């Protein structure tokens, strides 16, 4: 149906329908928008609910770990000085890397395991020999400058059974050997001193003094390869917390190594970052004050942050000491939160911890978070603020996405149904309106067709009945006209009745073998005689006299209607050609005129009932609009087909295709 036909009168029906459809579409759109809004709010609520549940689980887990630590610390803080080292060894050995126990009292700090602490805030005082033990050797060394005598004195002390005296003797022996330029002997002495490890001599570990003494001698001798190898080992020992030293000592020896190395020399890498965190954590705990010495008890948990590193401190104060648990952020990530972070990642969530100042303690994800909840330390009782964020909501909302897709598919389906239904209803209404219009035009055309012959018959009958005919010749002419108009009326009435029976499927066709050439010639002759167009109809028969199985009267009427249309729509060129030809296994009968033709838009509906070409109105061509519809009914009843080819302004060709008698 052409678009232009949609806007023919009555337009108010179309406007009313479009208005209703617009209201329905708007209501559907608003409802869909509201559903999407509610679904989005539900999705946000579900994401937050899962984040809240994850935050609760993490809070419970962290509090459980800290409570277990506090229970252990409480038990250890009440032990005696003799029992503590034995009882603390087992839990300290079970600790993963990145965590340790520290015992603080008025004298200093002890670390368990001891290699976890890079440096100490304070060292315990060591029992060293009185100065008089080394007085004779120092007098020979410093006052008399008698290096051989001093060497003999110190060597005797270096062989003492007392380890402190032996360490002091080795320290002084190595020094004086260097002064006496006996460097190889000094290297050997420093090696012996280094073997004494953590024993304090002159306030420093013997292993540290011996190892560094060898480095200085090697540097003095220019033995670069040995120097670089031993410097790497010395740096590794510092990084491993092998000796109990203070922070100042650690930083001094770390920096001074650069002085000893040859140009371009390299040593072992810096310590793992958690070593700094543990050391700074213990130092912070020491600076808070050791109240255990005063007999007070202090319990607590907190996070300290230094050098962009953090450490968890949990402590319990006993009557004699303070026992603390210190853990780095790596320990939290790998041991306490390892399983949680993996589980949360699978659920599209991530976890972060921060201290009260906003410093990040633990944050494995640095991307954008769509939703985030924060539990402050005051709410959880933890020493951190807890952050749980959703970084991939599609994982959390997988089930909601399915429902959203289903809802969207439903909305699209309903929209398409409304559009299709609206189109179908509108098309049906327009079609029925068009049929009503065509029926109205049909009634008008039929009335006109009846009125014209009736008017002629009435006038002639009045003249004949009133004896006003001037001659017998004219009287005979009038009778012939009356007879012709009567036959025209009869044909018109029979055509309408037959078309009605065809539409109802009640018309029976009496089929018999017919010569198609004979039938065409008979119909053409009758048409010429009735219409008085004897030279305007040219019939070309087919060779061989092909026959069809058909109803003579019905098929003749179909051909008559095609001839009638061809003549009526060829006002300037009345010549019409009728061609009969073989067409495969069938016969084609074509009626070709050189009249006004039709546009392509008209061809689609030209065989519909009541449809007439546009030229019928402009040329005032008479007709009822059922001729071509009747042709289609008749041809289809004979298992045939009818088609048309037309060019506007050049004419039209109507072709009937029928099966031959052999096919029947």
XYZ file of C-alpha atoms in Angstrom:
664
model
C 0.000 0.000 0.000
C 1.438 3.354 -1.034
C 2.166 5.863 1.724
C -0.051 8.449 0.064
C -3.088 6.207 0.513
C -2.655 6.314 4.277
C -3.453 10.012 4.357
C -6.616 9.897 2.304
C -9.866 10.894 4.018
C -11.070 10.045 6.592
C -7.898 11.241 8.254
C -9.350 11.470 11.756
C -9.273 7.679 12.120
C -5.568 7.596 11.385
C -4.880 10.549 13.688
C -6.922 8.952 16.489
C -5.167 5.628 16.086
C -1.713 7.212 15.950
C -2.557 9.183 19.070
C -3.568 6.032 20.936
C -0.426 4.253 19.739
C 1.673 7.216 20.839
C 0.136 7.111 24.318
C 0.739 3.356 24.548
C 4.327 3.729 23.371
C 4.949 6.554 25.845
C 3.441 4.528 28.684
C 5.531 1.529 27.722
C 8.677 3.660 27.509
C 8.002 5.255 30.898
C 7.296 1.864 32.466
C 10.485 0.415 30.962
C 12.504 3.395 32.206
C 11.061 2.988 35.702
C 11.807 -0.730 35.677
C 15.380 -0.056 34.585
C 15.741 2.541 37.355
C 14.418 0.099 39.935
C 16.619 -2.658 38.560
C 19.653 -0.372 38.731
C 18.792 0.586 42.311
C 18.353 -3.093 43.160
C 21.703 -3.860 41.562
C 23.408 -1.127 43.597
C 21.722 -2.423 46.727
C 22.864 -5.968 46.016
C 26.427 -4.834 45.324
C 26.499 -2.918 48.588
C 24.986 -5.856 50.446
C 27.743 -8.111 49.164
C 30.361 -5.503 50.027
C 28.924 -5.237 53.539
C 28.996 -9.021 53.902
C 32.596 -9.142 52.672
C 33.585 -6.343 55.066
C 31.953 -8.197 57.968
C 33.782 -11.406 57.072
C 37.145 -9.630 56.802
C 36.540 -7.812 60.104
C 35.714 -11.051 61.888
C 38.744 -12.807 60.407
C 41.201 -10.036 61.283
C 39.791 -9.695 64.792
C 40.135 -13.455 65.222
C 43.795 -13.349 64.208
C 44.524 -10.407 66.504
C 42.620 -12.021 69.379
C 44.701 -15.179 68.993
C 47.853 -13.068 69.070
C 46.658 -11.151 72.142
C 45.885 -14.391 73.938
C 49.421 -15.630 73.229
C 50.949 -12.316 74.331
C 48.973 -12.319 77.583
C 50.255 -15.782 78.427
C 53.856 -14.872 77.577
C 53.806 -11.583 79.495
C 53.053 -13.432 82.738
C 55.994 -15.827 82.427
C 59.175 -15.462 84.425
C 62.431 -14.277 82.929
C 63.738 -17.845 82.816
C 60.573 -19.369 81.284
C 59.943 -16.730 78.617
C 62.767 -17.574 76.151
C 61.750 -21.226 76.141
C 57.993 -20.642 75.813
C 58.244 -17.927 73.151
C 60.501 -19.981 70.882
C 57.719 -22.275 69.609
C 55.198 -19.622 68.465
C 58.055 -17.511 67.095
C 59.329 -20.415 64.988
C 55.856 -20.972 63.528
C 55.583 -17.373 62.303
C 55.769 -16.739 58.563
C 58.200 -14.177 57.167
C 57.209 -10.631 57.949
C 56.181 -11.100 61.593
C 58.005 -11.463 64.926
C 57.705 -11.220 68.684
C 59.568 -8.548 70.660
C 60.251 -8.462 74.408
C 60.933 -5.011 75.885
C 62.070 -4.174 79.387
C 64.142 -1.480 80.994
C 67.414 -2.944 79.720
C 66.588 -3.321 76.039
C 64.797 -5.356 73.397
C 64.918 -9.040 72.451
C 63.600 -10.264 69.073
C 62.108 -13.700 68.325
C 63.146 -14.922 65.796
C 66.160 -12.682 66.234
C 67.024 -12.465 62.489
C 63.715 -10.686 61.731
C 64.838 -7.401 63.321
C 67.099 -5.286 61.119
C 68.156 -2.997 63.965
C 67.199 -2.408 67.618
C 66.033 0.759 69.353
C 68.341 -0.066 72.281
C 70.900 -2.778 73.020
C 71.196 -4.590 76.297
C 74.393 -3.808 78.228
C 76.930 -6.631 77.953
C 79.282 -7.692 80.731
C 82.772 -6.781 79.498
C 86.161 -7.276 81.257
C 87.360 -4.377 83.414
C 89.744 -1.881 81.706
C 92.652 -3.123 83.819
C 92.666 -6.377 81.818
C 93.816 -4.485 78.715
C 95.813 -1.737 80.524
C 99.312 -3.199 79.922
C 98.738 -3.788 76.203
C 97.207 -0.344 75.683
C 100.138 1.266 77.523
C 102.591 -0.477 75.194
C 100.486 0.480 72.162
C 99.689 4.097 72.861
C 102.342 5.405 75.291
C 105.498 3.553 74.300
C 104.568 2.824 70.691
C 105.963 -0.641 71.310
C 103.904 -2.510 68.762
C 105.716 -5.880 69.097
C 105.254 -5.755 72.878
C 101.592 -4.770 72.504
C 101.100 -7.637 69.997
C 102.459 -10.162 72.491
C 100.257 -8.774 75.275
C 97.065 -8.773 73.178
C 97.785 -12.205 71.691
C 97.920 -13.633 75.204
C 94.503 -12.086 75.986
C 93.123 -13.359 72.634
C 93.770 -16.886 73.860
C 91.823 -16.400 77.112
C 89.123 -18.897 78.123
C 86.751 -15.989 78.821
C 84.936 -15.111 75.591
C 84.585 -11.411 76.449
C 88.304 -11.155 77.240
C 89.163 -13.106 74.106
C 86.974 -10.841 71.934
C 88.516 -7.722 73.459
C 92.009 -9.112 72.898
C 91.276 -9.980 69.229
C 89.857 -6.510 68.613
C 92.988 -4.785 69.977
C 95.342 -7.307 68.366
C 93.907 -6.667 64.914
C 94.240 -2.929 65.434
C 97.864 -3.005 66.446
C 98.768 -5.472 63.682
C 97.473 -2.964 61.147
C 99.601 -0.272 62.756
C 102.623 -2.579 62.498
C 101.784 -3.180 58.793
C 101.266 -6.901 59.424
C 98.160 -6.972 57.253
C 97.949 -10.702 56.584
C 98.098 -11.406 60.311
C 95.438 -8.697 60.863
C 93.150 -10.406 58.319
C 93.461 -13.689 60.219
C 92.754 -12.046 63.565
C 89.689 -10.228 62.229
C 88.418 -13.527 60.788
C 88.669 -15.093 64.259
C 86.848 -12.114 65.746
C 84.088 -12.367 63.118
C 83.466 -15.952 64.160
C 82.321 -14.736 67.594
C 79.106 -13.372 65.984
C 76.647 -11.536 68.269
C 78.967 -11.243 71.289
C 79.215 -7.572 72.185
C 82.620 -6.043 72.430
C 83.016 -2.320 73.046
C 79.217 -2.021 72.523
C 79.187 -3.652 69.064
C 78.837 -7.258 67.896
C 82.158 -9.023 67.418
C 81.032 -10.386 64.067
C 80.316 -6.861 62.807
C 83.711 -5.493 63.983
C 85.643 -8.483 62.637
C 83.931 -8.466 59.266
C 84.321 -4.758 58.786
C 87.956 -4.901 59.916
C 88.730 -7.394 57.155
C 87.053 -5.061 54.616
C 89.234 -2.145 55.697
C 92.419 -4.238 55.462
C 91.483 -5.561 52.006
C 90.737 -2.018 50.925
C 94.113 -0.876 52.232
C 95.857 -3.735 50.372
C 93.947 -2.988 47.151
C 92.650 -6.541 46.777
C 89.488 -5.519 44.938
C 88.023 -8.918 44.045
C 88.205 -10.224 47.616
C 86.964 -6.882 48.893
C 83.891 -6.911 46.681
C 83.051 -10.528 47.543
C 83.346 -10.010 51.300
C 81.548 -6.632 51.111
C 78.554 -8.382 49.529
C 78.525 -10.958 52.317
C 78.835 -8.217 54.948
C 75.905 -6.302 53.393
C 73.803 -9.455 53.278
C 74.525 -10.099 56.959
C 73.373 -6.562 57.783
C 70.186 -7.052 55.741
C 69.514 -10.398 57.430
C 69.624 -8.883 60.921
C 72.543 -11.140 61.854
C 73.899 -8.763 64.518
C 72.139 -6.766 67.230
C 72.852 -3.154 66.321
C 71.115 0.197 66.602
C 69.614 2.106 63.711
C 72.486 4.594 63.713
C 75.019 1.749 63.501
C 73.099 0.104 60.664
C 72.922 3.313 58.649
C 76.580 4.156 59.284
C 77.972 0.823 58.120
C 75.549 0.643 55.194
C 76.683 4.051 53.951
C 80.394 3.518 54.682
C 80.499 0.404 52.495
C 80.326 2.686 49.466
C 83.607 4.272 50.556
C 85.452 0.970 50.667
C 84.277 -0.408 47.337
C 86.331 0.199 44.204
C 84.838 2.413 41.460
C 81.963 0.575 39.757
C 81.851 -2.076 42.472
C 78.479 -3.609 43.413
C 77.265 -5.323 46.540
C 74.174 -7.241 47.600
C 70.799 -5.549 47.216
C 69.021 -3.715 50.028
C 66.967 -5.688 52.575
C 63.352 -6.648 51.997
C 61.092 -3.706 52.741
C 59.258 -5.482 55.565
C 62.564 -5.529 57.542
C 62.389 -1.751 57.796
C 58.736 -2.002 58.764
C 59.429 -4.417 61.605
C 62.410 -2.416 62.864
C 60.528 0.896 62.756
C 57.545 -0.753 64.453
C 59.665 -1.972 67.364
C 61.314 1.447 67.575
C 57.899 3.119 67.774
C 56.874 0.720 70.505
C 60.055 1.521 72.451
C 59.454 5.248 72.112
C 55.936 4.931 73.559
C 57.609 4.103 76.889
C 58.228 0.889 78.711
C 55.798 1.150 81.623
C 56.352 -2.439 82.618
C 59.444 -1.304 84.492
C 57.179 0.766 86.726
C 54.910 -2.212 87.390
C 52.041 -0.858 85.272
C 50.195 -2.880 82.637
C 49.460 -1.575 79.175
C 47.550 -3.395 76.423
C 46.959 -2.141 72.911
C 46.948 -2.533 69.154
C 47.882 0.042 66.566
C 49.466 0.602 63.155
C 52.624 2.656 62.666
C 53.708 4.103 59.342
C 57.285 5.095 58.480
C 59.348 5.239 55.269
C 56.140 4.530 53.303
C 55.880 1.232 55.149
C 53.510 0.102 57.830
C 53.666 -2.313 60.731
C 50.994 -3.772 62.990
C 51.779 -3.579 66.719
C 49.914 -5.669 69.295
C 51.293 -5.683 72.841
C 50.613 -6.827 76.366
C 52.358 -5.493 79.449
C 53.272 -7.789 82.330
C 54.791 -7.113 85.731
C 58.362 -7.283 84.408
C 58.239 -6.681 80.677
C 56.269 -5.742 77.568
C 55.648 -8.523 75.043
C 54.664 -7.401 71.534
C 53.712 -8.890 68.173
C 54.959 -6.949 65.137
C 53.793 -7.733 61.568
C 54.455 -6.080 58.217
C 51.809 -5.363 55.552
C 53.256 -8.219 53.457
C 52.479 -10.591 56.323
C 48.916 -9.300 56.428
C 48.554 -9.784 52.676
C 50.123 -13.224 52.362
C 49.120 -14.889 55.647
C 46.095 -13.247 57.184
C 44.355 -11.931 54.051
C 45.695 -14.198 51.318
C 42.599 -16.387 50.956
C 40.241 -13.449 51.358
C 41.864 -11.385 48.628
C 41.667 -14.310 46.189
C 38.027 -14.981 47.056
C 37.126 -11.309 46.777
C 38.926 -11.051 43.429
C 36.849 -13.939 42.098
C 33.734 -12.029 43.182
C 34.867 -8.797 41.512
C 35.850 -7.075 44.782
C 39.060 -5.777 46.318
C 40.243 -5.003 49.842
C 42.359 -2.151 51.208
C 43.522 -1.060 54.662
C 44.553 2.413 55.777
C 45.662 3.919 59.063
C 44.064 6.803 60.942
C 46.155 9.347 59.012
C 44.963 7.974 55.668
C 48.206 6.173 54.806
C 47.690 3.066 52.719
C 48.617 -0.089 54.615
C 47.362 -2.692 52.185
C 45.934 -1.994 48.728
C 46.430 -4.712 46.076
C 44.325 -2.844 43.525
C 44.932 0.641 42.161
C 42.148 0.831 39.545
C 38.750 2.527 39.616
C 36.101 1.206 41.985
C 32.410 1.549 41.124
C 31.183 1.001 44.687
C 33.062 1.235 47.963
C 32.260 0.953 51.643
C 34.527 2.045 54.491
C 34.564 0.683 58.006
C 36.512 2.982 60.306
C 38.640 1.629 63.130
C 36.174 2.859 65.751
C 33.484 0.602 64.256
C 35.524 -2.560 63.819
C 37.938 -2.379 66.736
C 40.755 -2.998 64.282
C 43.830 -0.768 64.091
C 42.961 0.098 60.468
C 40.207 1.599 58.405
C 38.748 -1.136 56.211
C 37.921 -0.462 52.534
C 36.000 -3.000 50.425
C 35.310 -1.956 46.830
C 33.648 -3.454 43.770
C 35.930 -3.288 40.741
C 33.976 -5.628 38.455
C 30.211 -5.416 39.143
C 29.469 -7.834 36.300
C 30.844 -10.671 38.442
C 28.668 -9.686 41.392
C 25.601 -8.999 39.252
C 25.771 -11.967 36.899
C 22.285 -13.141 37.922
C 20.823 -9.638 37.687
C 22.323 -9.193 34.225
C 20.378 -12.230 33.017
C 17.149 -10.802 34.425
C 17.917 -7.406 32.920
C 18.542 -8.952 29.499
C 15.276 -10.887 29.793
C 13.411 -7.727 30.754
C 14.999 -5.805 27.886
C 14.120 -8.587 25.455
C 10.541 -8.531 26.754
C 10.317 -4.755 26.347
C 11.681 -4.967 22.799
C 9.254 -7.779 21.987
C 6.276 -5.846 23.343
C 7.400 -2.738 21.452
C 7.722 -4.694 18.226
C 4.320 -6.294 18.812
C 2.759 -2.879 19.376
C 4.423 -1.481 16.264
C 3.519 -4.508 14.174
C 0.005 -4.622 15.588
C -0.405 -0.908 15.028
C 0.805 -1.230 11.478
C -1.447 -4.231 10.854
C -4.491 -2.555 12.354
C -3.805 0.698 10.539
C -3.288 -1.167 7.285
C -6.473 -3.166 7.831
C -8.443 -0.022 8.622
C -7.045 1.763 5.600
C -7.753 -1.301 3.450
C -11.335 -1.504 4.659
C -11.697 2.216 4.152
C -10.289 1.839 0.663
C -12.661 -1.060 -0.047
C -15.567 1.036 1.190
C -14.458 3.841 -1.090
C -14.094 1.458 -4.028
C -17.494 -0.040 -3.306
C -18.974 3.426 -3.262
C -17.342 4.178 -6.600
C -18.536 0.782 -7.859
C -22.139 1.544 -6.934
C -21.854 4.920 -8.602
C -20.324 3.377 -11.735
C -22.922 0.580 -11.911
C -25.722 3.125 -11.476
C -24.255 5.132 -14.318
C -23.893 2.012 -16.445
C -27.543 1.137 -15.864
C -28.797 4.662 -16.255
C -27.287 5.241 -19.712
C -28.978 2.329 -21.605
C -32.197 2.709 -19.626
C -32.387 6.374 -20.569
C -31.886 5.548 -24.249
C -34.469 2.731 -24.130
C -36.991 4.940 -22.353
C -36.667 7.756 -24.881
C -36.940 5.425 -27.875
C -39.857 3.509 -26.329
C -41.779 6.759 -25.747
C -41.192 7.815 -29.331
C -42.369 4.443 -30.643
C -45.403 4.258 -28.374
C -46.523 7.799 -29.274
C -46.093 7.041 -33.001
C -43.652 9.883 -33.479
C -41.275 7.934 -35.686
C -41.019 9.621 -39.098
C -40.374 6.467 -41.154
C -40.267 2.701 -41.034
C -36.530 2.769 -41.598
C -36.070 4.915 -38.535
C -38.461 2.673 -36.575
C -36.342 -0.376 -37.408
C -33.242 1.522 -36.356
C -34.850 2.376 -33.026
C -35.796 -1.245 -32.456
C -32.201 -2.282 -33.146
C -30.892 0.242 -30.620
C -33.398 -0.970 -28.041
C -32.294 -4.543 -28.670
C -28.608 -3.585 -28.399
C -29.118 -1.707 -25.119
C -31.160 -4.618 -23.761
C -28.318 -6.993 -24.511
C -25.904 -4.553 -22.881
C -28.058 -4.483 -19.747
C -28.351 -8.244 -19.835
C -24.601 -8.644 -20.114
C -24.052 -6.138 -17.300
C -26.528 -7.884 -14.997
C -25.193 -11.353 -15.832
C -21.646 -10.141 -15.279
C -22.491 -8.774 -11.834
C -24.360 -11.942 -10.884
C -21.582 -14.181 -12.169
C -18.944 -12.137 -10.322
C -20.928 -12.479 -7.111
C -21.126 -16.250 -7.609
C -17.371 -16.340 -8.348
C -16.590 -14.445 -5.164
C -18.801 -16.870 -3.223
C -17.281 -19.899 -4.998
C -20.712 -20.991 -6.205
C -20.221 -20.626 -9.944
C -19.714 -23.952 -11.727
C -17.610 -24.092 -14.881
C -18.536 -26.615 -17.585
C -15.201 -27.502 -19.141
C -14.784 -29.148 -22.518
C -12.047 -29.406 -25.135
C -11.866 -26.126 -27.051
C -9.769 -24.890 -29.931
C -8.190 -21.748 -28.601
C -7.945 -20.254 -32.093
C -11.661 -20.793 -32.745
C -12.604 -19.305 -29.402
C -10.453 -16.226 -29.938
C -11.873 -15.670 -33.450
C -15.461 -16.032 -32.247
C -15.016 -13.565 -29.385
C -13.166 -11.089 -31.612
C -15.918 -11.285 -34.264
C -18.675 -10.778 -31.720
C -16.798 -7.858 -30.181
C -16.277 -6.229 -33.590
C -19.943 -6.614 -34.467
C -21.243 -5.229 -31.212
C -18.769 -2.376 -30.865
C -18.547 -1.568 -34.548
C -14.754 -1.689 -34.549
C -14.254 -3.979 -37.474
C -10.582 -3.261 -38.456
C -9.409 -2.208 -35.037
C -9.068 -5.738 -33.631
C -6.311 -7.855 -35.180
C -6.198 -11.518 -34.191
C -3.107 -13.654 -34.854
C -3.754 -17.378 -34.270
C -1.187 -20.052 -33.456
C -0.199 -22.815 -35.865
C -1.406 -26.307 -35.054
C -4.820 -25.539 -33.578
C -3.984 -26.071 -29.911
C -6.854 -26.937 -27.616
C -7.587 -26.274 -23.985
C -9.953 -27.843 -21.478
C -12.134 -24.878 -20.560
C -15.596 -23.370 -20.122
C -16.387 -21.674 -23.437
C -18.640 -18.973 -22.028
C -16.409 -18.113 -19.038
C -13.142 -18.010 -21.005
C -14.871 -15.993 -23.744
C -16.074 -13.496 -21.153
C -12.511 -13.149 -19.811
C -11.194 -12.396 -23.330
C -14.128 -10.033 -23.958
C -13.289 -8.053 -20.805
C -9.639 -7.695 -21.906
C -10.723 -6.469 -25.352
C -13.212 -4.066 -23.799
C -10.489 -2.590 -21.526
C -8.014 -2.331 -24.415
C -10.480 -0.387 -26.582
C -11.688 1.892 -23.767
C -8.148 2.876 -22.725
C -6.894 3.470 -26.268
C -8.812 6.580 -27.297
C -6.283 7.744 -29.864
C -5.074 4.370 -31.145
C -7.933 1.880 -31.290
C -5.899 -0.901 -32.895
C -5.720 -3.901 -30.542
C -3.685 -7.045 -31.215
C -4.707 -10.462 -29.960
C -1.918 -13.039 -30.132
C -2.198 -16.765 -29.472
C 1.060 -18.654 -29.038
C 2.524 -21.775 -27.536
C 4.261 -21.195 -24.215
C 6.146 -24.252 -23.027
C 3.511 -26.803 -22.035
C 0.771 -24.199 -22.222
C -0.898 -21.574 -24.357
C -0.673 -17.829 -23.989
C -3.332 -15.385 -25.170
C -2.068 -11.793 -25.189
C -4.116 -8.634 -25.706
C -1.882 -5.709 -26.613
C -2.922 -2.090 -27.054
C -1.079 1.162 -27.672
C -3.169 3.206 -25.300
C -2.375 5.337 -22.278
C -0.739 2.547 -20.232
C -0.308 2.432 -16.462
C 2.320 3.465 -13.933
C 4.227 0.722 -12.004
C 2.371 1.630 -8.788
C -0.980 0.741 -10.389
C 0.059 -2.719 -11.613
C 0.100 -4.349 -8.159
C -3.622 -3.924 -7.497
C -5.081 -3.758 -10.980
C -6.690 -7.245 -10.682
C -8.370 -6.431 -7.351
C -12.133 -5.940 -7.337
C -13.474 -2.417 -7.714
C -9.990 -1.124 -8.594
C -9.795 1.084 -11.673
C -6.831 2.887 -13.172
C -6.225 6.571 -12.555
C -6.950 7.331 -16.206
C -10.553 6.119 -15.817
C -11.388 9.292 -13.927
C -9.402 11.701 -16.088
C -10.795 10.232 -19.357
C -14.303 9.522 -17.980
C -14.006 5.884 -19.019
C -17.097 3.863 -18.181
C -16.762 0.689 -16.146
C -17.568 -1.094 -12.893
C -14.086 -2.116 -11.720
C -14.835 -5.868 -11.717
C -13.771 -6.768 -15.251
C -10.143 -7.607 -14.531
C -11.057 -9.198 -11.179
C -13.449 -11.478 -13.081
C -10.662 -12.318 -15.562
C -8.385 -13.382 -12.711
C -11.106 -15.571 -11.154
C -11.866 -17.301 -14.446
C -8.234 -17.912 -15.389
C -7.321 -19.246 -11.943
C -10.352 -21.560 -12.065
C -8.805 -23.010 -15.262
C -5.440 -23.597 -13.497
C -3.939 -20.707 -15.407
C -2.406 -17.358 -14.667
C -2.905 -13.811 -15.864
C -0.325 -11.027 -15.939
C 0.172 -7.527 -17.253
C 3.027 -5.472 -18.636
C 2.493 -1.771 -19.110
C 4.441 1.400 -19.802
C 2.803 4.709 -19.073
C 1.945 6.465 -22.341
C 2.947 3.463 -24.503
C 0.240 0.872 -23.857
C -0.410 -2.356 -21.993
C -0.250 -6.096 -22.646
C -2.478 -8.510 -20.725
C -1.494 -12.180 -21.036
C -3.516 -15.272 -20.122
C -1.535 -18.476 -19.616
C -3.498 -21.739 -19.822
C -2.441 -25.392 -19.765
C -3.022 -27.301 -22.995
C -5.366 -30.232 -23.368
C -2.401 -32.685 -23.244
C -1.606 -31.660 -19.679
C -5.147 -32.427 -18.615
